[in-house]
Amino acid sequence: VPSLDEIIFMEGREEVIGYAFLQTDANVKIIVPESVKKFSPLPFLINPETDTVIIFLGNAPEIVDDETDWFGSPTIYYHQETCGWDTFLWKDKFELKLISSN
């Protein structure tokens, strides 16, 4: 059975909250559009042993429902020209990296 390896939320969506996915044990890349202003870990039950990547294309979103016990240990990528990352709720909890301009 193939595994889900990429989740792309479409531009225009303002929130990624609530319950959506039950579980993923695969390495997954989550792409969050610039339009998202609120983000929650609750839609994602991610195995902490996977190499999950979350790419935020816009400013740091407000984190709601900060229950990360089942959220794994994702690496979070963001663009240097966006803002809010120095005060981002998860800046000391998960690894944050700039998106390479290459």
mmCIF file of C-alpha atoms in Angstrom:
data_model
loop_
_atom_site.group_PDB
_atom_site.id
_atom_site.type_symbol
_atom_site.label_atom_id
_atom_site.label_comp_id
_atom_site.label_asym_id
_atom_site.label_seq_id
_atom_site.Cartn_x
_atom_site.Cartn_y
_atom_site.Cartn_z
ATOM 1 C CA VAL A 1 0.000 0.000 0.000
ATOM 2 C CA PRO A 2 1.557 3.343 -0.994
ATOM 3 C CA SER A 3 2.163 5.897 1.731
ATOM 4 C CA LEU A 4 1.200 9.530 1.751
ATOM 5 C CA ASP A 5 4.444 11.436 1.226
ATOM 6 C CA GLU A 6 3.303 15.011 0.564
ATOM 7 C CA ILE A 7 0.439 17.195 1.765
ATOM 8 C CA ILE A 8 -0.053 20.492 -0.033
ATOM 9 C CA PHE A 9 -2.590 22.969 1.261
ATOM 10 C CA MET A 10 -3.865 25.349 -1.399
ATOM 11 C CA GLU A 11 -3.310 29.112 -1.326
ATOM 12 C CA GLY A 12 -6.337 30.923 0.080
ATOM 13 C CA ARG A 13 -6.766 28.596 3.038
ATOM 14 C CA GLU A 14 -6.376 30.638 6.254
ATOM 15 C CA GLU A 15 -6.354 27.875 8.881
ATOM 16 C CA VAL A 16 -4.985 24.363 9.269
ATOM 17 C CA ILE A 17 -6.751 23.269 12.441
ATOM 18 C CA GLY A 18 -8.989 20.472 13.732
ATOM 19 C CA TYR A 19 -8.651 16.741 13.125
ATOM 20 C CA ALA A 20 -7.977 15.551 9.589
ATOM 21 C CA PHE A 21 -5.438 12.726 9.348
ATOM 22 C CA LEU A 22 -5.315 9.777 11.684
ATOM 23 C CA GLN A 23 -1.681 8.744 11.413
ATOM 24 C CA THR A 24 1.341 8.671 9.168
ATOM 25 C CA ASP A 25 4.396 6.489 9.639
ATOM 26 C CA ALA A 26 6.035 7.656 6.415
ATOM 27 C CA ASN A 27 8.376 10.567 5.805
ATOM 28 C CA VAL A 28 6.026 13.344 4.801
ATOM 29 C CA LYS A 29 6.442 16.872 3.480
ATOM 30 C CA ILE A 30 3.718 19.350 4.448
ATOM 31 C CA ILE A 31 3.515 22.565 2.434
ATOM 32 C CA VAL A 32 1.629 25.404 4.089
ATOM 33 C CA PRO A 33 0.690 28.349 1.841
ATOM 34 C CA GLU A 34 1.342 32.003 2.526
ATOM 35 C CA SER A 35 -2.349 32.582 3.302
ATOM 36 C CA VAL A 36 -2.371 30.388 6.442
ATOM 37 C CA LYS A 37 -2.600 32.494 9.616
ATOM 38 C CA LYS A 38 -3.453 29.728 12.145
ATOM 39 C CA PHE A 39 -1.858 26.292 12.363
ATOM 40 C CA SER A 40 -2.440 23.339 14.672
ATOM 41 C CA PRO A 41 -0.609 20.035 15.073
ATOM 42 C CA LEU A 42 -3.922 18.244 15.686
ATOM 43 C CA PRO A 43 -4.597 17.334 12.029
ATOM 44 C CA PHE A 44 -1.377 15.297 11.985
ATOM 45 C CA LEU A 45 -0.442 12.238 14.028
ATOM 46 C CA ILE A 46 3.159 11.826 12.944
ATOM 47 C CA ASN A 47 5.527 9.072 13.990
ATOM 48 C CA PRO A 48 8.475 10.771 15.761
ATOM 49 C CA GLU A 49 10.903 8.444 13.968
ATOM 50 C CA THR A 50 10.031 9.850 10.546
ATOM 51 C CA ASP A 51 11.750 12.720 8.747
ATOM 52 C CA THR A 52 8.794 15.055 8.490
ATOM 53 C CA VAL A 53 9.302 18.453 6.880
ATOM 54 C CA ILE A 54 6.907 21.382 7.156
ATOM 55 C CA ILE A 55 7.447 24.229 4.709
ATOM 56 C CA PHE A 56 5.750 27.495 5.615
ATOM 57 C CA LEU A 57 5.579 29.797 2.593
ATOM 58 C CA GLY A 58 4.364 32.832 4.543
ATOM 59 C CA ASN A 59 4.823 34.517 7.896
ATOM 60 C CA ALA A 60 4.926 32.425 11.059
ATOM 61 C CA PRO A 61 1.341 31.406 11.808
ATOM 62 C CA GLU A 62 -0.366 31.552 15.166
ATOM 63 C CA ILE A 63 -0.145 28.095 16.729
ATOM 64 C CA VAL A 64 -3.441 26.927 18.198
ATOM 65 C CA ASP A 65 -4.008 23.718 20.154
ATOM 66 C CA ASP A 66 -0.321 23.366 21.005
ATOM 67 C CA GLU A 67 -0.580 19.641 21.721
ATOM 68 C CA THR A 68 2.542 18.248 20.091
ATOM 69 C CA ASP A 69 2.794 14.890 21.890
ATOM 70 C CA TRP A 70 1.709 13.079 18.702
ATOM 71 C CA PHE A 71 3.263 15.536 16.269
ATOM 72 C CA GLY A 72 6.681 13.903 15.946
ATOM 73 C CA SER A 73 9.782 16.050 15.516
ATOM 74 C CA PRO A 74 9.396 17.876 12.222
ATOM 75 C CA THR A 75 11.965 20.150 10.665
ATOM 76 C CA ILE A 76 10.311 23.470 9.867
ATOM 77 C CA TYR A 77 11.440 25.528 6.877
ATOM 78 C CA TYR A 78 10.592 29.174 6.217
ATOM 79 C CA HIS A 79 11.638 32.013 3.904
ATOM 80 C CA GLN A 80 14.045 34.617 5.255
ATOM 81 C CA GLU A 81 11.873 37.491 4.016
ATOM 82 C CA THR A 82 8.890 36.351 6.096
ATOM 83 C CA CYS A 83 8.417 37.463 9.677
ATOM 84 C CA GLY A 84 7.425 36.223 13.107
ATOM 85 C CA TRP A 85 9.912 33.374 13.300
ATOM 86 C CA ASP A 86 11.990 34.943 16.090
ATOM 87 C CA THR A 87 8.930 34.763 18.386
ATOM 88 C CA PHE A 88 7.386 31.622 16.851
ATOM 89 C CA LEU A 89 5.919 29.381 19.577
ATOM 90 C CA TRP A 90 7.850 26.319 18.363
ATOM 91 C CA LYS A 91 11.228 28.006 17.790
ATOM 92 C CA ASP A 92 12.792 26.200 20.769
ATOM 93 C CA LYS A 93 10.806 22.977 20.365
ATOM 94 C CA PHE A 94 11.553 21.999 16.744
ATOM 95 C CA GLU A 95 14.395 22.625 14.322
ATOM 96 C CA LEU A 96 13.776 25.728 12.194
ATOM 97 C CA LYS A 97 15.743 26.271 8.980
ATOM 98 C CA LEU A 98 15.758 28.868 6.265
ATOM 99 C CA ILE A 99 14.646 27.716 2.827
ATOM 100 C CA SER A 100 17.720 27.748 0.628
ATOM 101 C CA SER A 101 17.589 30.280 -2.188
ATOM 102 C CA ASN A 102 19.443 27.846 -4.496
#
